[in-house]
Short mmCIF file of C-alpha atoms and ligand atoms in Angstrom, two decimals:
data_model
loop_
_atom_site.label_atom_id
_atom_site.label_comp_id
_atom_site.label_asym_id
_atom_site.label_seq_id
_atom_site.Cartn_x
_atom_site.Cartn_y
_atom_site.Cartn_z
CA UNK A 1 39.00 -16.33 -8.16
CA UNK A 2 39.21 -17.50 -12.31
CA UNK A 3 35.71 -16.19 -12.46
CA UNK A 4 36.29 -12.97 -10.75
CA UNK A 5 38.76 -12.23 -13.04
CA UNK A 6 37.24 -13.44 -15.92
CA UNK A 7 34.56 -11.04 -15.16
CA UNK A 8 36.90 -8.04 -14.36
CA UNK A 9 38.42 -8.85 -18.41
CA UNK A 10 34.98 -8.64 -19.35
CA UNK A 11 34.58 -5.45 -18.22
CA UNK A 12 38.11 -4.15 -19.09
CA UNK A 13 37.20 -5.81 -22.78
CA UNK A 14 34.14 -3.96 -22.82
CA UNK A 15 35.19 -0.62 -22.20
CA UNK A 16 38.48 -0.87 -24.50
CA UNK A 17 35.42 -1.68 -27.17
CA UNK A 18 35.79 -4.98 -27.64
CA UNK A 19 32.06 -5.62 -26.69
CA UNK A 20 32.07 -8.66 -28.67
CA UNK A 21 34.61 -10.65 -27.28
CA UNK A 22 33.17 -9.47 -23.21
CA UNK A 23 29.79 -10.86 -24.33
CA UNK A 24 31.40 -14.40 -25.37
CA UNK A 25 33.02 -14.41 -21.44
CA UNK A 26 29.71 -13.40 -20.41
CA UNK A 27 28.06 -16.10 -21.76
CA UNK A 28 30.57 -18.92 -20.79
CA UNK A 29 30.52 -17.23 -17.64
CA UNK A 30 26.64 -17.37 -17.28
CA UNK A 31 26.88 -21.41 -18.29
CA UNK A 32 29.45 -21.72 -14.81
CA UNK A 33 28.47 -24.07 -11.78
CA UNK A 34 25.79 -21.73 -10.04
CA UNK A 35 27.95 -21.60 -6.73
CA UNK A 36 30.75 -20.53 -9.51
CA UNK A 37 28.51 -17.30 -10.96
CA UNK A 38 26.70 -16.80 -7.89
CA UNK A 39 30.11 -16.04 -6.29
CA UNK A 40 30.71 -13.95 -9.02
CA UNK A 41 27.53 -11.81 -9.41
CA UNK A 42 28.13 -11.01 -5.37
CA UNK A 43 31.19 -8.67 -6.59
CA UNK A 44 30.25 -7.74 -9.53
CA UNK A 45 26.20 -7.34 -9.98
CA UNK A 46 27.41 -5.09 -13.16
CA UNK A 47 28.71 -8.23 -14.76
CA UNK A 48 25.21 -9.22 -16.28
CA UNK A 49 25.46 -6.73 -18.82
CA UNK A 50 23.56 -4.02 -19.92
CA UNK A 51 19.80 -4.21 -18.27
CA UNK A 52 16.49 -3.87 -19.75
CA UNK A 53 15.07 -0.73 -20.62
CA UNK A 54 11.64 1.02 -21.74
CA UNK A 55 12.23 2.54 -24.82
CA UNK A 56 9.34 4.90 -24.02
CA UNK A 57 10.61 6.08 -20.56
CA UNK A 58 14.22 5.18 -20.46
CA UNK A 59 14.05 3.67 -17.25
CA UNK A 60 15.46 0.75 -16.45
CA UNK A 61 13.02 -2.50 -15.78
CA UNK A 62 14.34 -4.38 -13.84
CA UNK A 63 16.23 -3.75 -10.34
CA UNK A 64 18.92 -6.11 -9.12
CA UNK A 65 19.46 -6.84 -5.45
CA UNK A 66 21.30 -9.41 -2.97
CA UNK A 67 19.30 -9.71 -0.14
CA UNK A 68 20.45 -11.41 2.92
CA UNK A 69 18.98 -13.82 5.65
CA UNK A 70 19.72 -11.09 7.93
CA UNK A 71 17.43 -8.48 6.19
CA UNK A 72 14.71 -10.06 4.77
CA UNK A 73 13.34 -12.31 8.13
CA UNK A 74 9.46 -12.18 7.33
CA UNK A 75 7.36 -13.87 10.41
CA UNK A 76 4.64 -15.43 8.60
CA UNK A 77 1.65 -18.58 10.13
CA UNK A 78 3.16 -21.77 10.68
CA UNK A 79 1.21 -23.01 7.37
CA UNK A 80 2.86 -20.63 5.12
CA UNK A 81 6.35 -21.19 6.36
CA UNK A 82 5.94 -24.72 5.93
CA UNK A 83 4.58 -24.41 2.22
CA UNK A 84 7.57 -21.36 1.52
CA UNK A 85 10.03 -24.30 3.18
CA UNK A 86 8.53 -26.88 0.74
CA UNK A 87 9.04 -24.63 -2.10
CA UNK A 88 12.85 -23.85 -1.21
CA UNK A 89 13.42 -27.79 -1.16
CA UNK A 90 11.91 -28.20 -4.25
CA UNK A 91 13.89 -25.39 -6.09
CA UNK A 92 17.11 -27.02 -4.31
CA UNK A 93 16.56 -30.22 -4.71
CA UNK A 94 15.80 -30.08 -8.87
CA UNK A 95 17.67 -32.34 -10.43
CA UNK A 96 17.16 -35.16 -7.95
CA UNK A 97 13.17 -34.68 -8.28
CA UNK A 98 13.20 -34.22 -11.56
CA UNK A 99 15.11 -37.79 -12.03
CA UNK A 100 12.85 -39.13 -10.13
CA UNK A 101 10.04 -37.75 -12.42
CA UNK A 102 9.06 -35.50 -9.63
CA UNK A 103 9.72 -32.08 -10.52
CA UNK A 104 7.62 -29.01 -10.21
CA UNK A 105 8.48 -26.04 -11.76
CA UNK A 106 9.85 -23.26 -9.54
CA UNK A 107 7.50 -21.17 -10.31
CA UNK A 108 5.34 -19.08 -6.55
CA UNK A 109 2.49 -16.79 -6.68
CA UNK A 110 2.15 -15.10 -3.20
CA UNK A 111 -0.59 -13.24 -2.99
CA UNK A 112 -2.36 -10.92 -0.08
CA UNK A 113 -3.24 -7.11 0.81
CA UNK A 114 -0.83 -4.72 0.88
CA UNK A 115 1.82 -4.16 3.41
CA UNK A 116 1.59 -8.02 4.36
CA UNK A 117 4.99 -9.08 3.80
CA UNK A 118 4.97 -10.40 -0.35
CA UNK A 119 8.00 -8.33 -1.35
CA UNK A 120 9.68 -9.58 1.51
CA UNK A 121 8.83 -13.06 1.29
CA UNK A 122 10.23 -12.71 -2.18
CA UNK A 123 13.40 -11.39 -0.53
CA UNK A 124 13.58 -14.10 1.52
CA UNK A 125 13.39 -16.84 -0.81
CA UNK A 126 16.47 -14.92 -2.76
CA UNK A 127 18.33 -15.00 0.35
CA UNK A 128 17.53 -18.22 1.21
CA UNK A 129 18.61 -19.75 -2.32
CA UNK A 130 21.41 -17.45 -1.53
CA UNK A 131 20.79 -15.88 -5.57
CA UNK A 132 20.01 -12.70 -6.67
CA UNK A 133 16.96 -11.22 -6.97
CA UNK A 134 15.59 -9.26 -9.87
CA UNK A 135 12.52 -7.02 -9.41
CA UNK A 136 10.27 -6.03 -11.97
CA UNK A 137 7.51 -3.89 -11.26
CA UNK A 138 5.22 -5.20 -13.99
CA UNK A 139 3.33 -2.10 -14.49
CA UNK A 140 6.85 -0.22 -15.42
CA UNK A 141 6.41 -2.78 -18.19
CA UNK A 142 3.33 -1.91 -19.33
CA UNK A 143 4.60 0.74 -21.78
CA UNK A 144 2.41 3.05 -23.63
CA UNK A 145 3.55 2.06 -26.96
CA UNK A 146 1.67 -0.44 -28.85
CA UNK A 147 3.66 -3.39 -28.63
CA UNK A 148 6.48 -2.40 -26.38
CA UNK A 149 5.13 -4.65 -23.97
CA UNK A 150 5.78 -7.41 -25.18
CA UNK A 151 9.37 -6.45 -26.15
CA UNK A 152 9.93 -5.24 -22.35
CA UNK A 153 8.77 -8.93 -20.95
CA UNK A 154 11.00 -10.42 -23.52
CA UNK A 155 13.92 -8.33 -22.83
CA UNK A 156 13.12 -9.25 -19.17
CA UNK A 157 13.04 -12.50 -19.68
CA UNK A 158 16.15 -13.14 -21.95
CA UNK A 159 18.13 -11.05 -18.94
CA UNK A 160 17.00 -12.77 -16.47
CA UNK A 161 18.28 -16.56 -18.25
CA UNK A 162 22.05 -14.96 -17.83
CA UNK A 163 22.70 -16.80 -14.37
CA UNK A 164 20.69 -18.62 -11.65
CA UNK A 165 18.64 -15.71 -10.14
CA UNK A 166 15.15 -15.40 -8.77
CA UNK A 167 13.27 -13.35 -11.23
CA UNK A 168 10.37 -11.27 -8.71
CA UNK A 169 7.30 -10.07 -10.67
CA UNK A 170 5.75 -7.59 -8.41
CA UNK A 171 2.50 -6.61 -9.02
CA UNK A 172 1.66 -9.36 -11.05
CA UNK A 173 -1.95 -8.66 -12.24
CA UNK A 174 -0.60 -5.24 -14.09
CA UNK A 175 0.45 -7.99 -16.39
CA UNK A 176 -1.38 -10.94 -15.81
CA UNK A 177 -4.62 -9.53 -16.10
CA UNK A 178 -5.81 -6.21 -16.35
CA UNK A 179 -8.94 -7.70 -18.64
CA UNK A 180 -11.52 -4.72 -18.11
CA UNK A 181 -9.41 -2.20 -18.16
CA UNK A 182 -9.50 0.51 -20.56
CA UNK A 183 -6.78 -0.80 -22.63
CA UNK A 184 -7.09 -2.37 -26.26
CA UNK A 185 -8.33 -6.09 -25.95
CA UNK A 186 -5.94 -7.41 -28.71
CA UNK A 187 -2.97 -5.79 -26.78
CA UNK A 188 -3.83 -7.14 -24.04
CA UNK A 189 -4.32 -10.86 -25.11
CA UNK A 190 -1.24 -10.81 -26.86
CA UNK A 191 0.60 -9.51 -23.52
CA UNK A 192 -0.72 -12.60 -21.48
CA UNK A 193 0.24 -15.12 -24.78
CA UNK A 194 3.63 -13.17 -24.54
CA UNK A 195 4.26 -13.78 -20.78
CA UNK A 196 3.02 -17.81 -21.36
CA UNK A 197 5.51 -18.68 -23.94
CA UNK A 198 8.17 -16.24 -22.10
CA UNK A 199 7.21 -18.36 -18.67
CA UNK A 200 7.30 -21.51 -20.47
CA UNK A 201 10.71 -21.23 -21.95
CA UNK A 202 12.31 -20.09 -18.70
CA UNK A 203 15.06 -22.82 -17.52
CA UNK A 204 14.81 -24.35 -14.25
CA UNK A 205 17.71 -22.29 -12.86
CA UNK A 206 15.90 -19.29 -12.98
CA UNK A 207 13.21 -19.32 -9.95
CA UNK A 208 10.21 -16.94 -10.56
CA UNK A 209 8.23 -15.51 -7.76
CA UNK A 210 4.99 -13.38 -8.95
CA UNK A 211 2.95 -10.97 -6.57
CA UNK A 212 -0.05 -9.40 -6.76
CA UNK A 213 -2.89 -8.10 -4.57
CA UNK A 214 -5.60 -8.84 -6.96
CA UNK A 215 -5.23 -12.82 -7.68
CA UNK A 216 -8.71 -12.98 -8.64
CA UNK A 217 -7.41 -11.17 -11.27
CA UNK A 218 -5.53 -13.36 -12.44
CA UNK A 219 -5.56 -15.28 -16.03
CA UNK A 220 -6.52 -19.06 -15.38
CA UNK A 221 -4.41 -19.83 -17.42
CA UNK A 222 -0.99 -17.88 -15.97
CA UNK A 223 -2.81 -18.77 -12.63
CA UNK A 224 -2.61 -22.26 -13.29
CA UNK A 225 1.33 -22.07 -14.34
CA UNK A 226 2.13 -21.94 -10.49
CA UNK A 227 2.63 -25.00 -8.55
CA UNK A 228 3.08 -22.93 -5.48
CA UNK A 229 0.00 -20.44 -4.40
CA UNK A 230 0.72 -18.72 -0.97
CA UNK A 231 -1.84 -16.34 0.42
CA UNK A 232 -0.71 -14.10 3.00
CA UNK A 233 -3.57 -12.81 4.97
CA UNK A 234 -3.99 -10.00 7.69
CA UNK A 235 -1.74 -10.84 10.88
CA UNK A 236 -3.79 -12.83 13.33
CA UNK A 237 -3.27 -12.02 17.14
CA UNK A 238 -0.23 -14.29 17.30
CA UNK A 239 1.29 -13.21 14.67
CA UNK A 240 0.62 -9.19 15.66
CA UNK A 241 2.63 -10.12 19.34
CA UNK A 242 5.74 -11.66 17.17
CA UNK A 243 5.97 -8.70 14.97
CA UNK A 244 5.71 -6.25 17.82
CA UNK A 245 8.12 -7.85 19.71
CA UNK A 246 10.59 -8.22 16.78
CA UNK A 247 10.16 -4.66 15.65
CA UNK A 248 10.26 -3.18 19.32
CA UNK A 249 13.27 -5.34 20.05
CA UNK A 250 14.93 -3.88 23.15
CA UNK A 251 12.74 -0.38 22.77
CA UNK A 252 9.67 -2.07 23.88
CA UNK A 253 7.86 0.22 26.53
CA UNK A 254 8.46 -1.33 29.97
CA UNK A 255 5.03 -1.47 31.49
CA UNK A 256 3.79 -3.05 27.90
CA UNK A 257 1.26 -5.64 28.01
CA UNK A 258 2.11 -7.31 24.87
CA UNK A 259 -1.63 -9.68 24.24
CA UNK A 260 -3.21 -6.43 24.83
CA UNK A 261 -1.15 -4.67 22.07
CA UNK A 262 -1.74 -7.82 19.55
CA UNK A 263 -5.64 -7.01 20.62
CA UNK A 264 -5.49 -3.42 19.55
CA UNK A 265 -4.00 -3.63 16.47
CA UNK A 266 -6.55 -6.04 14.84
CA UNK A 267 -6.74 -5.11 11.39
CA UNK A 268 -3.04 -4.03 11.24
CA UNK A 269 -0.84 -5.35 8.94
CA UNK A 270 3.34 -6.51 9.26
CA UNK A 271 3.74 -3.08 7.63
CA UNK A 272 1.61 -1.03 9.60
CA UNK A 273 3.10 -2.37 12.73
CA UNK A 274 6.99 -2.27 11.52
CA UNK A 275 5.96 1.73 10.93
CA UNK A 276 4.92 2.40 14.72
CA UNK A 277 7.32 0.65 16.00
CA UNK A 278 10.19 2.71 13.72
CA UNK A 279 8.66 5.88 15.06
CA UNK A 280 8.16 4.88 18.36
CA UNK A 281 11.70 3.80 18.30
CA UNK A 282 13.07 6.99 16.85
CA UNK A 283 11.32 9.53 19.26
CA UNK A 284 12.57 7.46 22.29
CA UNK A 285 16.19 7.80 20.40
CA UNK A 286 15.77 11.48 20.08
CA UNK A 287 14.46 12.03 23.19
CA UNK A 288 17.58 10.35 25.01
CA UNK A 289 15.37 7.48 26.17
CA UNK A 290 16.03 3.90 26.66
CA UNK A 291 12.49 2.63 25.59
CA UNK A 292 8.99 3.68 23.88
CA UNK A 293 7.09 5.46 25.77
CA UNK A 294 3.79 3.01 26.21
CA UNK A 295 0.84 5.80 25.70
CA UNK A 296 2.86 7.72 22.66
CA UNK A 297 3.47 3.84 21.01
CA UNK A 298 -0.24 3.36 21.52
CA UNK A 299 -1.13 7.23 20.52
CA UNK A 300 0.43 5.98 16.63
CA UNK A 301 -0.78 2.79 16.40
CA UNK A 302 -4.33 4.58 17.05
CA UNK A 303 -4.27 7.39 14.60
CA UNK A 304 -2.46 5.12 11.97
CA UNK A 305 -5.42 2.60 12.05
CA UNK A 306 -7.64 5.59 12.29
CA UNK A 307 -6.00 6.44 8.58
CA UNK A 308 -6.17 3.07 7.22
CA UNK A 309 -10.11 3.51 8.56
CA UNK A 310 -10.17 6.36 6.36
CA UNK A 311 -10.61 8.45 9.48
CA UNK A 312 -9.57 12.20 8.73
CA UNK A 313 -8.44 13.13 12.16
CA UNK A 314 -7.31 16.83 11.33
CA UNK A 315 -7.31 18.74 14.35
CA UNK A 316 -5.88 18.02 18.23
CA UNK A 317 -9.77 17.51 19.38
CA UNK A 318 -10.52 14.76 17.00
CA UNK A 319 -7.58 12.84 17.75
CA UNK A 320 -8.55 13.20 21.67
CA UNK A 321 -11.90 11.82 20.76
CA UNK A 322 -11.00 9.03 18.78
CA UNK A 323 -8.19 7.76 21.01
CA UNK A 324 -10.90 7.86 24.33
CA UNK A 325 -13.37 5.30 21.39
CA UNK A 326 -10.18 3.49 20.75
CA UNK A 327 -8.97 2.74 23.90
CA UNK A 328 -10.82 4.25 27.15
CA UNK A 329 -8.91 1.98 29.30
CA UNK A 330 -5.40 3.89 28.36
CA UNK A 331 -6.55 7.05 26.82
CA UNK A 332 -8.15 8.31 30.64
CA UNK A 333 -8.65 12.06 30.99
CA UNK A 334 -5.80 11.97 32.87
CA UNK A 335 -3.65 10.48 30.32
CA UNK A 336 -5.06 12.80 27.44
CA UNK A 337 -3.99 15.68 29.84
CA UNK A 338 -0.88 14.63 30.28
CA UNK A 339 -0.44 13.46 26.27
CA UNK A 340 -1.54 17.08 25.04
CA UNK A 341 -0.59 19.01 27.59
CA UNK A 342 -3.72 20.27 28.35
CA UNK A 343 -5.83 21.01 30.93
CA UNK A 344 -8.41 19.09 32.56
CA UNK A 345 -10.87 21.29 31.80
CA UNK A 346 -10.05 21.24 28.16
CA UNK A 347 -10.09 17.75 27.66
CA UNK A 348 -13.36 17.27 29.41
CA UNK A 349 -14.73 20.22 26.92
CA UNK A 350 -13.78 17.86 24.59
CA UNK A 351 -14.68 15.05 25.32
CA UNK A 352 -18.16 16.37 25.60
CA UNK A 353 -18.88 17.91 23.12
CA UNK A 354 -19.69 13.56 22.41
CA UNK A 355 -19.30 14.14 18.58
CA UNK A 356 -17.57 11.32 16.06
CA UNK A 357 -13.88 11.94 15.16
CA UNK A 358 -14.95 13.85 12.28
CA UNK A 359 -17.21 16.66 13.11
CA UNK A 360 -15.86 19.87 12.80
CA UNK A 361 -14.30 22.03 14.88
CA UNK A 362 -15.65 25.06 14.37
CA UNK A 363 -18.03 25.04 17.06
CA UNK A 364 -15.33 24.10 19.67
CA UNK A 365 -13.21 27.00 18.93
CA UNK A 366 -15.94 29.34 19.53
CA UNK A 367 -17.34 27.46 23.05
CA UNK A 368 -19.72 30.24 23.95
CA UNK A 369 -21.52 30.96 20.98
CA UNK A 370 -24.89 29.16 20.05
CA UNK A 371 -25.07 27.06 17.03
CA UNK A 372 -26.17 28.70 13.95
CA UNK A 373 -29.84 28.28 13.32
CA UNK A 374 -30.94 26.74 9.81
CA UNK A 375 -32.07 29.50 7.51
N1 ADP B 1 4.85 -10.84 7.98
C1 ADP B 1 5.83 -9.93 8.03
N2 ADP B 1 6.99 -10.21 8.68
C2 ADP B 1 7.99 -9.31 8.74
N3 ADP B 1 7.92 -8.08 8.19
C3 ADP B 1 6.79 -7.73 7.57
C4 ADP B 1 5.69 -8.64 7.44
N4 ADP B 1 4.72 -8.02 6.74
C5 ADP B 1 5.18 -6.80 6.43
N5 ADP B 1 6.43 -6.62 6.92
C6 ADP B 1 7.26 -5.41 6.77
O1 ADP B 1 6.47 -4.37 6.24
C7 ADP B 1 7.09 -3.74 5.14
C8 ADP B 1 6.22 -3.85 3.90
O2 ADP B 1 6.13 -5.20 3.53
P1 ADP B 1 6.13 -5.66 2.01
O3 ADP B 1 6.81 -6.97 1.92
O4 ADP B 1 6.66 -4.57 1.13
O5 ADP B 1 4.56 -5.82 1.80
P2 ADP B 1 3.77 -6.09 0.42
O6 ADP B 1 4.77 -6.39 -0.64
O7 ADP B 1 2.86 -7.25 0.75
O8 ADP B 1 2.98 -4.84 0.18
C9 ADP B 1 8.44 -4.42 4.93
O9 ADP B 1 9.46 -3.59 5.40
C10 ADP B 1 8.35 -5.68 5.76
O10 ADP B 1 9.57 -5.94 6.37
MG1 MG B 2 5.16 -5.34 -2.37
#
């Protein structure tokens, strides 16, 4: 209760114009017990003061969030939970390790193709250290002006010190290393010297969690700065059930075979499958229905991997074709009638014409006329 009103003076200080004496009950403020200023930041997320901005953009750097247990669950291998688990001890249990002589710095790379769950894994270790979480995008740091980098990652940096917080670099490598890109070499070394010494001179009480899809990118030497590397690969089969059963929750079709749907969406990933299930879910909440209808569920999942395939399925007749590649056993001429609303007839035209997904249609719109000859 102090704190919360300590914090309310600052802010009444503050805008009277007495920005002096509101910094001075920030900073005693930012030195409280962490249960102390966590309590505090959950009223008042305002109460850190003014944030970072690029001077070239004007936008703000960093973005400051309280996630919960609630809505950040990630489902991740049994591995990677365990590691994620050993990570959350270690950050909790600090000062006992670090007695001990034990201490690792709470420092996490996660790493993994996109739409696999990093941001939020990141969430969940904010919620789970029950602190708050400030995201960077790294590459809003990369400013244009000479040298404004490496004022942004200090600004950052110094912001991030003001109470116990987990400080999420997303995007890592726009930052960490970028070598061969177009951009001046000097600049660029002195960016990776700037975010050492800035990473080195964090406290232990803030937690830093870095992302990227590119480790291999990576410095060695910022690579090396993490005690914690977790990959996150591509859902395997088990994996692809759990998230389609947590996703469909009580809208999963009733006739759904659920090994069969982890078999069909090999090569999907935790995103991919939390969008066709929102969809799913939505049209059977429009349409007045209790659950996803199986076929339409399957219908998305088919032309959304078709699109991460780089498939360009423009037109009703290439869908029809690729779906019948995809999955025969579902996708059956009657199905596709019933799907499309089409006749039998149609379909089978369709169907026959036994091109890939991407020829053109052209030819089927005009069904009696004779391919054009070469000239
Ligand atoms: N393993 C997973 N468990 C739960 N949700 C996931 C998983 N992977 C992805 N998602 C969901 O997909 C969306 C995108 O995930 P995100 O964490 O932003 O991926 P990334 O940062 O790796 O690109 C999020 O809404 C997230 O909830
Ligand atoms: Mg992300």
């Amino acid at each position: 209760m102090a704190t919360s009103y300590a914090g309310l003076l600052a802010d009444k200080l503050e805008s009277d114009g007495e920005k002096q004496q509101a910094r001075l009950i920030r900073e005693r403020l930012a030195r409280a017990p962490m249960a102390v200023a966590s309590a505090q930041g959950a009223g008042h997320g305002h109460l850190l003061g003014q944030m970072p901005t690029d001077n070239d953009s004007r936008l703000n750097t960093v973005d400051y969030s309280q996630p919960t247990l609630d809505n950040s669950e990630v489902l991740l291998p049994d591995a990677i939970e365990a590691r994620l688990h050993e990570f959350i001890q270690c950050v909790e249990h600090h000062d006992a390790l670090q007695s001990a002589g034990a201490s690792v710095a709470s420092r996490i790379l996660i790493y993994g193709p996109p739409g696999t769950g990093k941001t939020q894994t990141a969430r969940w270790i904010a919620s789970r250290l029950k602190r708050p979480l400030l995201t960077v995008r790294c590459d809003t740091l990369v400013s244009s002006l000479l040298g404004q980098t490496s004022r942004n990652l200090r600004r950052v940096f110094d912001y991030a010190q003001q109470l116990p917080c987990v400080l999420f670099l997303d995007e890592f490598d726009a930052l960490a290393g970028a070598r061969g890109n177009e951009r001046d070499v000097g600049e660029l070394q002195r960016v990776v010297i700037a975010l050492l010494q800035n990473m080195d001179a964090l406290p232990d009480s803030t937690v830093l969690v870095a992302s990227t899809n590119h480790e291999q990118l990576l410095d060695p030497a910022i690579d090396r700065r993490f005690p914690f590397h977790i990959p996150l690969p591509l859902p395997d089969a088990a994996l692809r059930e759990a998230l389609w059963r947590k996703l469909l929750g009580r809208f999963a079709p009733e006739d759904l075979d659920w090994s069969e749907l982890a078999a069909l969406s090999d090569g999907a990933t935790g995103a991919t499958i939390e969008h066709v299930s929102q969809d799913a879910k939505r049209k059977a909440v429009l349409a007045g229905q209790a659950n996803a209808q199986k076929l339409d569920l399957l219908r998305r999942l088919g032309l959304t991997l078709a699109l991460a395939k780089g498939e360009r399925l423009t037109t009703t007749e290439q869908e029809i074709r690729w779906l019948r590649v995809w999955a025969p056993k579902h996708f059956t001429l009657r199905a596709l009638v019933a799907l499309y609303n089409l006749s039998m007839r149609q379909v089978q035209n369709t169907l026959n014409e036994n091109k890939g997904p991407r020829d053109g249609i052209k030819e089927k719109a005009q069904p009696g006329k004779k391919k054009r000859q070469p000239q």
